[in-house]
Coordinates of C-alpha atoms in Angstrom, one line a residue:
X1 CA -23.0 12.3 -4.1
X2 CA -26.7 12.1 -5.0
X3 CA -25.9 12.2 -8.7
X4 CA -23.4 9.3 -8.2
X5 CA -26.0 7.2 -6.4
X6 CA -28.6 8.0 -9.0
X7 CA -26.3 7.0 -11.8
X8 CA -25.3 3.8 -10.0
X9 CA -28.3 2.5 -8.2
X10 CA -26.6 -0.9 -7.7
X11 CA -23.7 0.7 -5.8
X12 CA -23.4 -0.4 -2.2
X13 CA -20.5 1.9 -1.4
X14 CA -19.7 5.5 -2.6
X15 CA -16.2 6.9 -2.1
X16 CA -14.6 10.2 -3.1
X17 CA -11.8 12.7 -2.4
X18 CA -11.1 14.1 1.0
X19 CA -9.5 17.5 1.7
X20 CA -7.0 17.1 4.6
X21 CA -6.3 20.2 6.7
X22 CA -3.1 19.8 8.7
X23 CA -2.4 21.4 12.1
X24 CA -0.4 24.2 10.5
X25 CA -3.5 25.1 8.3
X26 CA -2.0 23.6 5.1
X27 CA -4.6 21.9 3.0
X28 CA -4.1 18.8 0.7
X29 CA -6.7 17.2 -1.4
X30 CA -6.4 13.4 -1.4
X31 CA -8.0 12.3 -4.6
X32 CA -8.1 8.7 -3.4
X33 CA -7.3 5.5 -5.3
X34 CA -9.0 4.9 -8.7
X35 CA -9.8 1.2 -7.8
X36 CA -9.8 0.9 -4.0
X37 CA -11.1 -2.7 -4.0
X38 CA -8.0 -3.9 -5.9
X39 CA -5.6 -3.1 -3.0
X40 CA -7.7 -2.6 0.1
X41 CA -6.7 -6.0 1.4
X42 CA -3.1 -4.8 1.5
X43 CA -3.3 -1.0 1.8
X44 CA -5.9 1.3 3.2
X45 CA -6.5 3.7 0.3
X46 CA -10.0 4.8 1.5
X47 CA -10.6 8.0 3.3
X48 CA -13.1 7.1 5.9
X49 CA -15.0 10.5 6.1
X50 CA -15.4 10.4 2.3
X51 CA -17.0 6.9 2.2
X52 CA -20.7 6.1 2.5
X53 CA -22.5 2.7 2.3
X54 CA -26.0 1.4 2.3
X55 CA -27.6 0.2 5.5
X56 CA -28.3 -3.2 3.9
X57 CA -24.6 -3.8 3.4
X58 CA -23.8 -2.8 6.9
X59 CA -26.3 -5.3 8.3
X60 CA -24.9 -8.0 5.9
X61 CA -21.2 -7.6 6.8
X62 CA -21.8 -6.8 10.5
X63 CA -20.6 -4.1 12.8
X64 CA -17.2 -2.6 13.1
X65 CA -14.6 -4.9 14.8
X66 CA -13.8 -3.0 17.9
X67 CA -10.8 -5.2 18.6
X68 CA -9.0 -2.7 16.2
X69 CA -8.3 0.7 17.8
X70 CA -7.0 2.3 14.6
X71 CA -8.0 0.1 11.6
X72 CA -11.6 -0.7 12.4
X73 CA -12.8 1.1 9.3
X74 CA -10.1 -0.5 7.1
X75 CA -11.1 -4.0 8.3
X76 CA -14.7 -3.1 7.6
X77 CA -13.8 -2.2 4.0
X78 CA -12.1 -5.6 3.6
X79 CA -15.3 -7.4 4.7
X80 CA -17.3 -5.3 2.2
X81 CA -14.9 -6.2 -0.6
X82 CA -15.0 -9.8 0.3
X83 CA -18.8 -9.7 0.3
X84 CA -18.7 -8.5 -3.3
X85 CA -20.1 -5.0 -2.6
X86 CA -20.0 -2.7 -5.6
X87 CA -18.0 0.5 -4.9
X88 CA -18.2 3.5 -7.1
X89 CA -16.0 6.6 -7.0
X90 CA -16.8 10.2 -7.5
X91 CA -14.3 13.0 -8.3
X92 CA -16.2 15.5 -6.1
X93 CA -14.7 16.0 -2.6
X94 CA -17.0 14.4 0.0
X95 CA -15.4 15.5 3.2
X96 CA -12.8 17.7 4.9
X97 CA -10.6 16.1 7.6
X98 CA -8.8 18.2 10.1
X99 CA -5.5 16.6 11.4
X100 CA -4.2 17.6 14.7
X101 CA -0.9 16.8 16.2
X102 CA -2.5 14.6 18.8
X103 CA -5.1 12.6 16.9
X104 CA -4.9 8.8 16.9
X105 CA -3.8 8.3 13.3
X106 CA -1.2 11.0 13.6
X107 CA 0.6 9.4 16.5
X108 CA 0.0 5.7 16.0
X109 CA 3.5 4.4 14.9
X110 CA 4.0 0.9 16.0
X111 CA 0.4 0.5 17.0
X112 CA -0.6 1.0 13.3
X113 CA 2.0 -1.5 12.2
X114 CA 0.7 -4.1 14.7
X115 CA -2.9 -3.6 13.5
X116 CA -2.0 -3.5 9.9
X117 CA -0.1 -6.8 10.3
X118 CA -3.1 -8.4 11.9
X119 CA -5.5 -7.1 9.2
X120 CA -3.3 -8.1 6.2
X121 CA -2.6 -11.5 7.7
X122 CA -6.4 -12.0 8.0
X123 CA -7.6 -10.4 4.7
X124 CA -4.5 -10.2 2.5
X125 CA -3.1 -12.5 -0.1
X126 CA -0.7 -15.3 0.3
X127 CA -2.1 -16.9 3.5
X128 CA -0.3 -14.2 5.6
X129 CA 2.9 -14.2 3.6
X130 CA 2.4 -10.5 2.5
X131 CA 1.7 -9.5 6.1
X132 CA 4.9 -11.2 7.3
X133 CA 6.9 -9.5 4.5
X134 CA 5.6 -6.1 5.5
X135 CA 6.3 -6.8 9.2
X136 CA 9.9 -7.7 8.3
X137 CA 10.3 -4.5 6.2
X138 CA 8.9 -2.4 9.0
X139 CA 10.7 -3.9 12.1
X140 CA 14.0 -4.9 10.5
X141 CA 14.6 -2.0 8.0
X142 CA 12.1 0.8 8.0
X143 CA 12.5 1.6 11.8
X144 CA 16.2 1.7 11.2
X145 CA 16.0 4.4 8.5
X146 CA 16.9 2.0 5.6
X147 CA 13.7 3.1 3.7
X148 CA 14.2 6.8 4.2
X149 CA 14.9 8.9 1.0
X150 CA 17.8 9.1 1.1
X151 CA 18.5 6.1 3.4
X152 CA 19.7 7.2 6.8
X153 CA 20.1 3.8 8.5
X154 CA 23.3 1.8 9.0
X155 CA 25.0 0.5 5.9
X156 CA 24.5 -3.2 6.9
X157 CA 20.7 -2.6 7.3
X158 CA 20.5 -1.0 3.9
X159 CA 22.4 -3.9 2.3
X160 CA 20.2 -6.5 4.1
X161 CA 17.1 -4.7 2.9
X162 CA 18.3 -4.9 -0.7
X163 CA 18.9 -8.6 -0.3
X164 CA 15.5 -9.0 1.3
X165 CA 13.9 -7.1 -1.6
X166 CA 15.7 -9.3 -4.1
X167 CA 14.5 -12.4 -2.3
X168 CA 10.9 -11.2 -2.3
X169 CA 11.1 -10.3 -6.0
X170 CA 12.4 -13.8 -6.8
X171 CA 9.4 -15.3 -4.9
X172 CA 7.1 -13.2 -7.1
X173 CA 6.1 -10.6 -4.5
X174 CA 7.3 -7.5 -6.4
X175 CA 3.6 -6.4 -6.8
X176 CA 3.1 -6.5 -3.1
X177 CA 6.4 -4.8 -2.3
X178 CA 5.2 -1.7 -4.2
X179 CA 2.2 -1.5 -2.0
X180 CA 4.1 -1.3 1.3
X181 CA 3.0 2.0 2.9
X182 CA 4.0 1.7 6.5
X183 CA 6.8 4.3 6.2
X184 CA 4.7 7.1 7.7
X185 CA 4.3 4.9 10.9
X186 CA 8.1 4.4 11.0
X187 CA 8.6 8.2 10.8
X188 CA 6.0 8.8 13.5
X189 CA 7.7 6.2 15.8
X190 CA 11.1 7.8 15.2
X191 CA 9.7 11.3 15.8
X192 CA 10.5 12.6 12.3
X193 CA 6.9 13.6 11.5
X194 CA 3.5 13.0 13.0
X195 CA 1.2 12.4 10.0

């Protein structure tokens, strides 16, 4: 990390890969997103333990918003991005994160969806339109198995979802549809998997 900071003295945020260790001992290296600031206002692609920022930036954007129980770090990234903070990435792993079957992010389900909606409505594109689109996908289709691979939900839900997708594409929201990533929360809520 020192090398990254030395190479980019104007960087306010440094981010890199994080090794996740799951409860069964299985490791997985999350390389992270190549351009986090491009999508952070819609999708949390930053591993919190592998992210470091300057004290001056922290003072400028303010403290963590404690009204969020799960997404306080994600909301902080959004404010950093909005402030124009320069983020640089390194390919060197910066942290190791141990998941347990009872940690907050592994059992959040609907709580995650509620906070993600609030955050994307506030920071995301389209004056809340994308947040409402994601909320509709989650509550109307994803929680009913229509977004499983292969889909497990009722035929009518799968058909309605296809029509909803077509309507969103016609409105020019195809780019945002591809960034929907609440499926893990749906799986948690339905007891399919916990992470």
